[in-house]
Structure formats: structure tokens, C-alpha cells
Amino acid sequence: LYRIYRGNAPDFVPTPENKVAEIAAAEMPVWQDTFPLTPGAKYYYRVVAVTVREGVPKEAVSPLSNASNPVGL
């Protein structure tokens, strides 16, 4: 399972409020942000891999990703 988060600053912290997608591993590696984005704005993304061990979710956060020119804008 992967959780994708979007923020407006490079040091944003993933929270439930900025989660934009939750995707099963079988659906990866392609995902497109379909939320209406503001032209010229910078967006930063983090991908979090979630595994379950002994019934407890464990997250591994990706390095920062910068999408300053998203497709379609």
C-alpha cells in the first residue's frame, strides 16, 4: 500500500489532511494528480510505503519529490 501526500513547502509533514491518494501496490507505478492545481505554483509530494507487521501499520517515507511543472499546466 502506498500513501501519497502533497504540500506547498519542501519540508511539509505528511498528515491525513494533505493525503491525496492511497494506492494498492498492484496499481503502481503510475499515478496522476487530478486535483485542480494552481498554474505556476510549486507542489511537493511524498510517497509513503505502508506495510503491516503483527497487525500494526508501519510507514517508510520517501525522499522529497518536487513537481514544479505538473503535466497539463
Short mmCIF file of C-alpha atoms in Angstrom, two decimals:
data_model
loop_
_atom_site.label_atom_id
_atom_site.label_comp_id
_atom_site.label_asym_id
_atom_site.label_seq_id
_atom_site.Cartn_x
_atom_site.Cartn_y
_atom_site.Cartn_z
CA LEU A 1 0.00 0.00 0.00
CA TYR A 2 1.25 3.48 -0.85
CA ARG A 3 0.03 6.81 0.50
CA ILE A 4 0.75 9.97 -1.48
CA TYR A 5 0.87 13.37 0.19
CA ARG A 6 1.10 16.86 -1.35
CA GLY A 7 2.32 20.07 0.27
CA ASN A 8 3.32 23.61 -0.71
CA ALA A 9 6.69 23.66 1.08
CA PRO A 10 9.68 21.37 0.74
CA ASP A 11 9.65 20.49 4.43
CA PHE A 12 5.93 19.68 4.73
CA VAL A 13 4.89 16.88 7.05
CA PRO A 14 2.55 14.17 5.74
CA THR A 15 -0.79 14.32 7.59
CA PRO A 16 -4.29 12.95 6.95
CA GLU A 17 -5.30 16.43 5.75
CA ASN A 18 -2.73 16.54 2.91
CA LYS A 19 -3.07 12.90 1.78
CA VAL A 20 -4.14 12.93 -1.87
CA ALA A 21 -4.14 9.21 -2.66
CA GLU A 22 -3.91 5.75 -1.21
CA ILE A 23 -2.96 3.17 -3.80
CA ALA A 24 -2.58 -0.60 -3.70
CA ALA A 25 0.85 -1.82 -4.73
CA ALA A 26 -0.65 -3.58 -7.77
CA GLU A 27 -1.83 -0.21 -9.15
CA MET A 28 1.64 1.38 -9.06
CA PRO A 29 3.95 2.65 -10.58
CA VAL A 30 1.73 5.20 -12.34
CA TRP A 31 -0.34 7.80 -10.54
CA GLN A 32 -1.55 11.20 -11.73
CA ASP A 33 -2.68 14.04 -9.50
CA THR A 34 -6.11 15.04 -10.80
CA PHE A 35 -6.78 17.72 -8.18
CA PRO A 36 -7.14 21.22 -9.71
CA LEU A 37 -3.67 22.72 -9.30
CA THR A 38 -2.75 26.40 -9.49
CA PRO A 39 -0.65 27.29 -12.56
CA GLY A 40 2.83 28.46 -11.56
CA ALA A 41 2.58 27.10 -8.00
CA LYS A 42 5.10 24.59 -6.66
CA TYR A 43 3.86 21.32 -5.22
CA TYR A 44 5.89 18.81 -3.25
CA TYR A 45 5.00 15.15 -2.92
CA ARG A 46 5.92 12.38 -0.52
CA VAL A 47 5.20 8.72 -1.11
CA VAL A 48 4.82 6.57 1.97
CA ALA A 49 5.04 2.78 1.72
CA VAL A 50 2.83 1.09 4.30
CA THR A 51 3.36 -2.47 5.46
CA VAL A 52 1.56 -4.33 8.21
CA ARG A 53 3.57 -6.32 10.72
CA GLU A 54 1.84 -8.08 13.55
CA GLY A 55 -1.32 -6.13 12.74
CA VAL A 56 0.36 -2.71 13.10
CA PRO A 57 0.85 -0.43 10.06
CA LYS A 58 4.44 0.71 9.56
CA GLU A 59 5.32 3.58 7.23
CA ALA A 60 8.51 4.30 5.31
CA VAL A 61 8.63 7.86 3.95
CA SER A 62 10.26 8.59 0.59
CA PRO A 63 12.78 11.35 -0.05
CA LEU A 64 11.21 14.63 -1.10
CA SER A 65 9.84 14.93 -4.62
CA ASN A 66 9.31 18.30 -6.32
CA ALA A 67 6.77 18.70 -9.10
CA SER A 68 7.07 22.36 -10.04
CA ASN A 69 5.63 21.89 -13.54
CA PRO A 70 2.90 19.24 -13.35
CA VAL A 71 1.65 17.76 -16.62
CA GLY A 72 -1.21 19.72 -18.06
CA LEU A 73 -0.34 23.12 -16.59
#
